[in-house]
């Protein structure tokens, strides 16, 4: 059997139908073409309607197989029943109308689709894009003008249209004089031209004029003579020619060159079915329109479909416009092309409809499947910091490489910003200004003391020790500048050693002044001779010894594990440049030694706070050391918890705050008397003692 219209893929089963051939493509190719169409237009959320027969069931099954792993999901799947269909059709159309899927794929014969689409038109379902099979895409009944509101823009696959040479002339060549022997042909002629071929004069209720004999089928346009849409007819033509070629090849067989046993040929007077089947399998010819025709191992021909789009003509009728073509020489190779610019879309839209369960995730996000729903339904989650997606519909976000970070939109990786406390930023400018101002203020106090070095107040406060203390305070203020700017090996070593040594020198001077106050009071008591052990030389030795210990600690630190520049990246958009202390133990020893001296100094000053003294030297030292200790105690948790460059800012703030505390508490009262109350800057006033 050579079929021209049975397209069900089930007929390709050679175990059941070993002698079945066809010139109509198998629905397996049509299912593949439909899947290509859906993927091409990005329709990933579709509804499916099938007929309750082999054509519909096998067709939809093939389509679903083609859609596997293609991210096309089925919103619903309905079957048009053959019996008691009215109620079910109402429910199917209601499902179509309510569904969010804008594209409806059908696999059903024309009568089934007619019943369904008639109800869709009645319910005014106009926002859907219908995808048709060859069974109804060229149906004149379904494509009637009254259905265009709902079905205009329908896209489908039609059997390839062919041209059968001489068919029209064959259909129109008969004349009235040769029709006398065939009543059916006579009736057809009379209906076409509205005349009568009868010779009797019997009157009739609506008499027709006699045919003149000059009528011609070439002069009228009828469906009978219309050969512009030869689709199924073209397959009939190919089926007949396939059998004809098989018979011709069989008759052309030469003994000794045949395909059978002993290279024999078939006996044409006693042909066997299996012999004809052999020649039919080997048929290979080209039609007049250039189409190659042959059969594969399953009896299927090469697939060729015209992609048809329903346009509205000038008179409001449907025009079947070819907008593309699908050709497949075999199962593994196919050609699919469509002219999108010529397509008229369904659903009263002037642009391609969008049929998705979830809109594509834009760059900067990733897809997260919604629980309990098809893979096409998902949420779009923003990429995490440090991750990007630069394509639409990404399923995963990619981490940026080292030294790169995601931009705000999470679409590209950009170089991380290098962060350090700079002289150009506001915080750096403020801290540098405070540092220089502190050094300048200290220099001003030093100049004031130098100018009034011979006055009783300056002499009574050990001018040499005061000058050394002011010099060390200047270094404390200026060492803060070493903490600002891009870290370098030399600056990392300088900032910590200069800080440690200058503060030890400063605290040593304050400690020496405190000891002098205590010793001076003891020496003023009867029998006191202790002052000779704390003269200027002893003070210098004590200060030098305390400072040298810190110098030794810093030297060992720099030799064994010096501070070095380092980068801190982590999960941050910035690369923080800072000075790694190298040895935590070394840094702890530097701070611990400063803390030890400060604690001893504070304790001695606290013990001497009530000693009788007009100038209250011990009390002011107590205040200064209280501020110093409070600042550095608060520094530890603030330093640990501050991120990035703010760690350095906290350290600078502690340096400046403690330095200003020492400068103002110890020297501000003295400068007040020197500059504003010179009447108190007398020897008599300095020698006077307050009562305890």
XYZ file of C-alpha atoms in Angstrom:
692
model
C 0.000 0.000 0.000
C 1.158 3.500 -0.845
C -0.891 6.009 1.155
C -1.178 9.668 0.240
C -2.902 10.959 3.428
C -2.185 8.662 6.414
C 0.419 10.622 8.388
C 0.280 8.888 11.793
C 3.775 7.997 12.954
C 2.419 4.707 14.255
C 2.219 3.430 10.672
C 6.001 3.515 10.441
C 6.261 0.413 12.638
C 7.715 -2.134 10.236
C 6.857 -5.054 12.515
C 3.150 -4.269 12.192
C 3.059 -2.732 8.724
C 5.931 -4.198 6.699
C 4.402 -3.327 3.316
C 3.143 0.162 4.122
C 4.501 3.153 2.202
C 3.299 6.714 1.987
C 3.966 9.928 0.131
C 2.694 12.137 2.964
C 5.309 12.943 5.639
C 5.124 11.187 8.983
C 3.799 13.285 11.862
C 7.162 12.769 13.548
C 8.565 15.414 11.192
C 5.625 17.738 11.794
C 6.140 17.425 15.563
C 9.802 18.306 15.079
C 8.866 21.320 12.973
C 6.391 22.503 15.626
C 9.047 22.216 18.330
C 11.455 24.238 16.178
C 8.789 26.906 15.721
C 8.120 27.179 19.466
C 11.819 27.440 20.284
C 12.414 29.965 17.525
C 9.836 32.392 18.903
C 10.676 31.718 22.546
C 7.227 30.331 23.361
C 8.021 28.299 26.468
C 4.528 28.173 28.001
C 1.981 26.573 25.677
C -1.355 24.848 25.813
C -1.907 21.570 23.969
C -5.141 20.293 22.402
C -5.303 16.894 20.700
C -7.914 14.756 19.046
C -9.042 11.526 20.654
C -7.612 9.326 17.900
C -4.289 7.936 16.760
C -3.509 11.107 14.829
C -3.901 13.298 17.910
C -2.502 10.960 20.544
C 0.624 9.937 18.647
C 1.140 13.470 17.347
C 1.101 15.053 20.807
C 3.303 12.291 22.179
C 5.883 12.998 19.483
C 5.666 16.734 20.141
C 6.264 16.280 23.870
C 9.268 14.080 23.115
C 10.691 16.791 20.867
C 10.150 19.399 23.596
C 12.072 17.460 26.209
C 15.163 19.310 27.462
C 14.108 22.411 25.507
C 12.647 24.431 28.428
C 9.222 24.449 26.761
C 6.493 23.553 29.239
C 2.881 22.561 28.787
C 0.413 24.722 30.686
C -2.449 22.322 30.028
C -3.227 19.337 27.824
C -6.769 18.624 26.631
C -8.329 15.965 24.414
C -11.329 16.568 22.142
C -13.679 13.591 22.599
C -15.451 11.873 19.741
C -18.749 11.355 21.575
C -20.685 13.571 23.981
C -18.269 16.316 23.053
C -20.366 19.437 23.712
C -19.843 19.630 27.471
C -16.163 18.725 27.244
C -15.584 21.305 24.507
C -17.114 24.001 26.717
C -14.658 23.077 29.452
C -11.704 22.962 27.057
C -12.470 26.424 25.666
C -12.867 27.766 29.201
C -9.447 26.335 30.058
C -7.949 27.939 26.954
C -9.531 31.287 27.774
C -8.367 31.312 31.402
C -4.858 30.014 30.777
C -1.889 32.373 30.898
C -0.448 30.519 27.903
C -0.883 32.665 24.804
C 0.050 29.924 22.318
C -2.200 26.912 21.726
C -0.721 23.948 19.838
C -3.241 21.623 18.220
C -2.970 18.101 16.852
C -6.455 17.161 15.663
C -8.338 16.574 12.446
C -10.467 19.304 10.873
C -13.930 18.140 12.108
C -12.743 18.032 15.726
C -11.091 21.433 15.434
C -14.152 22.921 13.771
C -16.307 22.064 16.793
C -13.720 23.420 19.220
C -12.944 26.620 17.326
C -16.594 27.372 16.737
C -17.055 27.481 20.521
C -13.886 29.575 20.921
C -15.312 32.098 18.460
C -18.625 32.081 20.310
C -16.867 32.828 23.611
C -14.845 35.563 21.900
C -11.432 34.060 22.656
C -9.303 36.514 20.682
C -6.007 36.718 22.571
C -4.489 33.383 21.568
C -1.990 32.363 18.911
C -3.156 29.102 17.332
C -0.665 26.599 15.897
C -2.271 24.246 13.362
C -1.302 20.983 11.727
C -1.690 20.116 8.071
C -5.067 18.581 8.934
C -6.832 21.956 9.165
C -4.476 24.804 8.312
C -5.927 25.046 4.776
C -9.517 24.175 5.724
C -11.914 26.521 3.938
C -14.653 25.781 6.483
C -12.609 26.713 9.558
C -11.020 29.722 7.840
C -14.361 31.388 7.120
C -14.448 35.200 7.538
C -16.637 35.080 10.657
C -13.837 33.230 12.494
C -11.099 35.739 11.723
C -11.561 37.734 14.939
C -10.401 34.712 16.916
C -8.309 32.817 14.368
C -6.647 35.530 12.299
C -2.875 35.111 12.324
C -3.025 31.347 12.798
C 0.264 29.647 11.921
C 0.454 26.067 10.756
C 2.168 23.478 8.631
C 0.675 22.455 5.312
C 1.678 19.668 2.984
C 3.957 20.946 0.297
C 2.098 22.418 -2.624
C 2.939 20.934 -6.000
C 2.278 21.656 -9.638
C 0.857 18.828 -11.726
C 1.517 19.691 -15.325
C -1.472 19.447 -17.632
C -4.005 18.865 -14.846
C -5.972 22.048 -15.440
C -6.185 21.514 -19.180
C -7.272 17.941 -18.529
C -10.041 19.094 -16.177
C -11.322 21.749 -18.560
C -10.963 20.016 -21.914
C -14.331 18.211 -22.158
C -17.052 19.781 -24.343
C -20.892 19.540 -24.280
C -21.019 17.373 -27.372
C -19.121 14.593 -25.602
C -21.224 14.689 -22.417
C -24.418 13.146 -23.755
C -23.570 9.693 -22.495
C -22.777 10.730 -18.874
C -25.684 12.175 -16.847
C -23.402 13.283 -14.010
C -21.175 15.285 -16.331
C -24.255 16.815 -17.953
C -25.598 17.891 -14.558
C -22.203 19.339 -13.629
C -22.064 21.350 -16.889
C -25.586 22.729 -16.415
C -24.793 23.741 -12.814
C -21.560 25.485 -13.804
C -23.051 27.571 -16.628
C -26.709 27.817 -15.561
C -27.979 26.411 -18.850
C -29.704 23.287 -20.065
C -28.418 20.595 -22.395
C -31.868 18.997 -22.793
C -33.508 18.932 -26.211
C -37.097 18.406 -25.005
C -39.487 21.276 -24.797
C -40.983 20.236 -21.493
C -41.807 23.376 -19.545
C -40.224 23.767 -16.091
C -40.948 26.079 -13.132
C -37.615 27.821 -13.634
C -36.607 27.227 -17.209
C -32.892 27.578 -18.032
C -31.706 28.841 -21.364
C -30.265 26.301 -23.673
C -26.522 25.880 -23.673
C -25.029 27.426 -26.776
C -22.046 25.121 -26.996
C -19.610 28.026 -26.804
C -19.254 27.802 -23.029
C -15.732 27.087 -21.819
C -14.399 25.980 -18.430
C -11.415 28.244 -19.038
C -13.654 31.304 -18.790
C -14.864 30.791 -15.211
C -13.144 30.483 -11.815
C -14.339 27.411 -9.919
C -12.955 25.190 -7.205
C -13.184 22.366 -9.710
C -10.543 23.850 -11.972
C -8.493 25.533 -9.212
C -5.072 23.873 -9.217
C -3.343 26.519 -7.081
C -3.587 24.497 -3.842
C -2.618 20.998 -4.891
C -1.450 19.490 -1.624
C -3.202 16.162 -0.960
C -3.681 15.823 -4.712
C 0.054 16.245 -5.192
C 0.660 13.346 -2.788
C -1.749 11.213 -4.834
C 0.280 12.137 -7.894
C 3.525 11.065 -6.187
C 1.967 7.803 -4.960
C 0.870 6.852 -8.461
C 4.267 7.751 -9.879
C 6.031 5.759 -7.143
C 4.138 2.634 -8.153
C 4.695 3.433 -11.819
C 8.450 3.786 -11.299
C 8.544 0.531 -9.352
C 6.747 -1.310 -12.162
C 8.976 0.351 -14.760
C 12.129 -0.688 -12.909
C 10.777 -4.202 -12.571
C 9.973 -4.458 -16.281
C 13.376 -3.045 -17.153
C 15.186 -5.807 -15.281
C 17.694 -7.729 -17.425
C 18.339 -11.416 -16.700
C 21.727 -11.871 -15.094
C 21.557 -8.388 -13.628
C 18.505 -8.788 -11.401
C 18.172 -8.326 -7.644
C 16.936 -11.809 -6.807
C 18.450 -15.272 -6.477
C 21.138 -15.988 -9.049
C 20.766 -12.368 -10.162
C 17.435 -13.207 -11.665
C 14.480 -10.992 -12.557
C 10.831 -11.391 -11.533
C 8.434 -13.306 -13.753
C 6.093 -10.594 -15.007
C 3.457 -13.228 -15.756
C 3.520 -14.435 -12.154
C 4.451 -11.476 -9.962
C 4.710 -11.976 -6.222
C 3.891 -9.193 -3.712
C 7.322 -9.391 -2.124
C 8.910 -8.749 -5.512
C 6.898 -5.584 -6.066
C 7.714 -4.553 -2.478
C 11.420 -4.856 -3.221
C 11.252 -2.497 -6.184
C 9.010 -0.083 -4.295
C 11.579 0.225 -1.517
C 14.217 1.197 -4.073
C 12.134 3.845 -5.849
C 13.969 7.131 -6.267
C 12.752 9.798 -8.666
C 12.339 13.556 -8.952
C 8.984 15.208 -9.561
C 8.555 17.938 -12.181
C 8.774 20.574 -9.415
C 12.227 19.295 -8.428
C 11.257 17.324 -5.314
C 13.173 14.111 -4.694
C 10.925 11.206 -3.779
C 12.106 8.010 -2.143
C 11.313 5.946 0.929
C 13.367 5.344 4.054
C 13.570 2.065 5.951
C 10.152 2.752 7.504
C 8.447 3.601 4.223
C 8.420 7.347 4.902
C 9.251 9.970 2.258
C 11.396 13.051 2.873
C 9.363 15.588 4.833
C 8.493 18.932 3.332
C 6.017 21.421 4.801
C 4.959 24.912 3.848
C 4.560 27.212 6.854
C 1.208 28.925 6.334
C -0.022 32.106 7.990
C -3.620 33.304 7.852
C -3.816 36.842 6.475
C -6.949 38.910 6.016
C -7.542 39.684 2.361
C -8.976 42.847 0.827
C -12.498 41.409 0.839
C -12.278 40.177 4.427
C -11.499 36.618 3.426
C -8.623 34.460 4.610
C -5.503 34.216 2.499
C -3.151 31.298 3.049
C 0.225 33.014 2.843
C 3.390 30.939 2.782
C 5.879 32.527 5.202
C 8.411 29.717 5.508
C 9.315 26.125 4.834
C 10.505 23.029 6.650
C 12.443 20.341 4.794
C 13.975 17.194 6.189
C 15.958 14.759 4.117
C 16.186 12.381 7.099
C 15.668 12.293 10.859
C 19.035 13.838 11.655
C 19.103 16.773 9.229
C 16.460 19.377 8.567
C 16.126 22.887 7.199
C 13.786 25.358 8.833
C 13.306 28.929 7.665
C 10.601 31.511 8.192
C 10.233 35.139 7.152
C 9.201 36.693 10.460
C 8.566 40.077 8.853
C 5.711 38.627 6.797
C 3.990 36.949 9.737
C 0.656 38.315 10.936
C 0.225 37.491 14.613
C -2.871 36.159 16.309
C -4.638 37.682 19.273
C -5.165 41.120 17.697
C -1.488 41.916 18.198
C 0.832 43.789 15.901
C 3.897 42.151 17.405
C 4.930 38.644 18.278
C 2.997 37.406 21.324
C 4.897 36.477 24.452
C 3.935 33.137 25.932
C 5.999 32.382 29.015
C 5.159 31.244 32.518
C 7.775 33.603 33.924
C 9.442 36.494 32.151
C 13.113 35.848 31.309
C 15.414 36.800 34.139
C 17.396 39.916 33.161
C 21.171 40.108 33.526
C 22.142 40.464 37.149
C 19.702 37.800 38.305
C 19.376 34.030 38.211
C 16.465 31.661 37.869
C 15.092 29.900 40.939
C 12.492 27.272 40.153
C 9.141 27.685 41.847
C 8.383 24.731 44.057
C 5.782 22.364 42.677
C 5.639 24.042 39.247
C 7.153 23.216 35.825
C 10.696 24.215 35.053
C 9.438 27.162 32.995
C 7.968 28.773 36.112
C 10.633 30.454 38.191
C 11.510 33.505 40.239
C 14.348 35.862 39.391
C 16.711 36.260 42.327
C 19.409 38.968 42.334
C 22.954 37.699 42.262
C 24.794 37.933 45.554
C 27.515 40.508 46.053
C 30.653 39.496 44.227
C 28.678 37.432 41.691
C 27.301 38.336 38.259
C 25.177 37.088 35.396
C 25.621 38.886 32.092
C 23.070 37.021 30.012
C 19.300 36.835 30.025
C 17.866 33.713 31.643
C 20.954 32.673 33.598
C 20.501 29.691 35.893
C 23.599 30.427 37.958
C 25.567 33.477 39.008
C 29.308 33.431 38.433
C 31.772 34.553 41.069
C 34.120 37.357 40.145
C 37.828 36.595 40.050
C 40.230 37.790 42.708
C 40.674 41.567 42.826
C 37.334 42.009 41.027
C 33.845 42.709 42.348
C 30.361 42.924 40.897
C 28.916 46.268 39.865
C 25.664 47.558 41.361
C 23.583 45.871 38.647
C 25.451 42.541 39.109
C 26.073 42.359 35.366
C 29.844 42.681 35.133
C 32.938 42.354 37.278
C 34.896 45.531 37.863
C 38.276 45.990 39.561
C 37.936 46.331 43.293
C 38.447 49.778 44.719
C 41.757 50.053 46.556
C 41.063 51.609 49.935
C 43.447 53.268 52.365
C 43.433 56.417 54.438
C 44.536 59.042 51.948
C 45.631 62.634 52.280
C 43.108 63.505 49.544
C 39.960 62.368 51.342
C 38.043 64.356 53.928
C 38.918 62.144 56.881
C 42.595 62.141 55.978
C 42.624 65.915 55.585
C 40.943 66.424 58.973
C 43.310 64.076 60.796
C 46.366 65.532 59.062
C 45.195 69.033 59.959
C 44.735 68.045 63.616
C 48.185 66.451 63.587
C 49.947 69.473 62.129
C 47.911 71.818 64.330
C 48.921 69.848 67.419
C 52.575 69.976 66.413
C 52.294 73.714 65.705
C 50.575 74.328 69.044
C 53.296 72.356 70.808
C 55.945 74.394 69.018
C 54.167 77.570 70.126
C 54.173 76.417 73.749
C 57.839 75.487 73.387
C 58.620 78.945 72.012
C 56.661 80.538 74.865
C 58.585 78.561 77.481
C 61.863 79.376 75.774
C 61.077 83.089 75.721
C 60.090 82.988 79.410
C 62.714 80.445 80.428
C 64.155 82.747 83.111
C 60.817 83.392 84.801
C 60.114 81.700 88.142
C 57.309 79.528 86.716
C 59.434 77.977 83.984
C 62.423 77.555 86.273
C 60.267 75.985 88.975
C 58.908 73.385 86.479
C 62.300 72.163 85.345
C 62.737 73.960 82.039
C 64.953 71.243 80.579
C 62.413 68.517 81.323
C 59.576 70.660 79.978
C 61.462 71.300 76.731
C 62.105 67.564 76.297
C 58.450 66.786 77.028
C 57.290 69.342 74.457
C 59.704 67.956 71.891
C 58.409 64.417 72.454
C 54.816 65.686 72.191
C 55.687 67.234 68.821
C 56.923 63.823 67.674
C 53.705 62.229 68.958
C 51.632 64.644 66.891
C 53.772 64.258 63.786
C 53.964 60.457 63.944
C 50.232 60.431 63.128
C 51.126 61.624 59.615
C 53.001 58.369 59.002
C 49.693 56.507 59.335
C 48.113 58.457 56.442
C 48.813 57.593 52.812
C 49.379 54.413 50.817
C 51.153 51.824 52.950
C 54.734 51.101 51.923
C 57.405 48.964 53.608
C 59.237 51.979 54.990
C 56.076 53.744 56.187
C 54.781 50.616 57.923
C 57.991 50.262 59.909
C 58.258 53.996 60.563
C 54.707 54.533 61.798
C 54.833 51.901 64.540
C 58.388 52.490 65.733
C 58.026 56.287 65.727
C 54.733 55.953 67.570
C 56.147 53.599 70.189
C 59.375 55.510 70.853
C 57.864 59.018 70.878
C 55.118 58.039 73.315
C 57.555 56.260 75.644
C 59.757 59.361 75.597
C 56.730 61.522 76.361
C 55.432 59.305 79.194
C 58.957 58.993 80.603
C 59.163 62.773 80.842
C 55.775 62.967 82.550
C 56.801 60.156 84.895
C 59.998 61.997 85.733
C 58.044 65.197 86.480
C 55.684 63.220 88.708
C 58.556 61.645 90.616
C 60.178 65.064 91.031
C 56.957 66.457 92.524
C 56.787 63.609 95.050
C 60.474 63.786 95.903
C 60.383 67.567 96.213
C 57.620 67.294 98.818
C 59.507 64.616 100.751
C 62.660 66.700 100.609
C 60.830 69.676 102.147
C 60.015 67.636 105.240
C 62.413 67.782 108.229
C 65.335 65.410 107.769
C 64.587 64.894 104.051
C 67.710 64.431 101.960
C 66.271 62.331 99.133
C 66.359 65.093 96.483
C 70.039 64.547 95.847
C 69.168 61.192 94.249
C 66.786 62.778 91.717
C 68.776 65.607 90.266
C 68.881 66.580 86.562
C 71.472 63.920 85.761
C 69.441 61.155 87.333
C 66.355 62.376 85.493
C 68.159 62.245 82.166
C 69.441 58.761 82.879
C 65.977 57.553 83.871
C 64.325 58.976 80.769
C 67.064 57.580 78.528
C 66.830 54.160 80.146
C 63.041 53.977 79.728
C 63.298 55.097 76.109
C 66.130 52.693 75.276
C 64.035 49.764 76.451
C 61.365 50.722 73.917
C 64.020 51.216 71.243
C 65.293 47.699 71.956
C 61.773 46.256 71.721
C 61.192 48.022 68.386
C 64.558 46.902 67.030
C 63.844 43.265 67.846
C 60.388 43.622 66.319
C 61.753 45.069 63.066
C 64.437 42.405 62.811
C 62.330 39.351 63.604
C 58.933 40.168 62.080
C 58.618 43.745 60.839
C 55.310 45.358 59.842
C 54.671 45.035 56.103
C 51.991 46.285 53.689
C 49.155 43.812 53.195
C 45.883 43.536 51.317
C 42.590 42.500 52.874
C 40.007 41.376 50.318
C 37.433 38.880 51.545
C 33.767 39.303 50.528
C 34.049 43.022 50.012
C 34.007 45.394 47.032
C 37.240 46.931 48.276
C 40.827 45.915 48.691
C 41.945 47.404 51.991
C 45.618 48.322 52.059
C 46.994 48.346 55.567
C 50.126 47.622 57.503
C 50.207 44.153 58.945
C 51.950 44.325 62.309
C 53.980 41.266 61.364
C 54.393 40.051 64.917
C 51.389 40.470 67.169
C 53.653 39.810 70.143
C 55.972 42.634 69.094
C 53.086 45.071 68.683
C 51.654 43.964 72.034
C 55.013 44.538 73.736
C 55.219 48.079 72.351
C 51.706 48.943 73.522
C 52.131 47.031 76.777
C 55.285 48.912 77.675
C 53.587 52.248 76.976
C 50.638 51.121 79.079
C 52.909 50.062 81.942
C 54.655 53.436 82.079
C 51.322 55.243 81.807
C 49.830 53.175 84.654
C 52.826 53.833 86.934
C 52.746 57.517 86.071
C 48.999 57.730 86.726
C 49.378 55.930 90.070
C 52.165 58.243 91.274
C 50.328 61.338 90.068
C 47.184 60.161 91.834
C 49.149 59.730 95.080
C 50.624 63.232 94.706
C 47.395 64.987 93.729
C 46.798 66.473 97.220
C 50.323 67.666 97.907
C 50.410 71.407 98.723
C 51.413 73.253 95.599
C 50.173 76.600 94.297
C 50.445 75.391 90.735
C 48.732 72.004 91.266
C 51.311 70.205 89.105
C 50.458 66.722 90.368
C 46.753 67.299 89.868
C 47.204 68.369 86.260
C 49.423 65.356 85.586
C 46.713 63.157 87.093
C 44.117 64.633 84.737
C 46.388 64.212 81.708
C 47.200 60.587 82.524
C 43.549 59.850 83.236
C 42.677 61.082 79.749
C 45.621 59.186 78.265
C 44.647 55.885 79.868
C 40.948 56.314 79.074
C 41.707 56.981 75.415
C 43.933 53.942 74.990
C 41.622 51.645 76.932
C 38.762 52.679 74.624
C 41.094 52.298 71.653
C 41.350 48.505 71.932
C 37.682 47.547 71.244
C 37.277 50.353 68.717
C 40.403 49.214 66.852
C 39.240 45.600 66.720
C 35.710 46.402 65.507
C 36.521 49.104 62.945
C 36.551 47.976 59.291
C 39.100 48.832 56.624
C 40.706 52.221 56.699
C 38.737 53.194 59.792
C 41.064 50.975 61.812
C 43.904 53.323 60.956
C 41.698 56.353 61.635
C 40.898 55.030 65.128
C 44.606 54.595 65.861
C 45.386 58.123 64.657
C 42.519 59.515 66.721
C 43.862 57.778 69.838
C 47.331 59.222 69.193
C 46.009 62.743 68.700
C 43.514 62.625 71.582
C 46.094 61.411 74.096
C 48.658 63.919 72.809
C 46.216 66.825 73.056
C 45.246 65.625 76.546
C 48.859 65.736 77.726
C 49.575 69.074 76.078
C 46.499 70.886 77.339
C 46.339 69.444 80.857
C 50.014 69.983 81.644
C 50.897 73.161 79.749
C 47.665 75.118 79.279
C 47.562 76.311 82.952
C 51.211 77.356 82.784
C 50.724 79.280 79.528
C 47.678 80.946 81.077
C 49.786 82.303 83.945
C 52.735 83.220 81.727
C 50.695 85.094 79.144
C 47.558 86.274 80.964
C 48.479 86.384 84.668
C 52.097 87.492 84.818
C 51.422 88.830 88.328
C 51.421 85.237 89.549
C 54.653 84.405 87.742
C 56.813 85.507 90.707
C 59.269 83.762 92.964
C 57.210 84.620 96.002
C 54.125 83.012 94.489
C 56.086 79.936 93.452
C 57.554 79.539 96.963
C 54.164 79.838 98.634
C 52.494 76.518 99.532
C 48.870 75.778 99.809
C 47.653 74.103 102.890
C 46.993 70.438 102.440
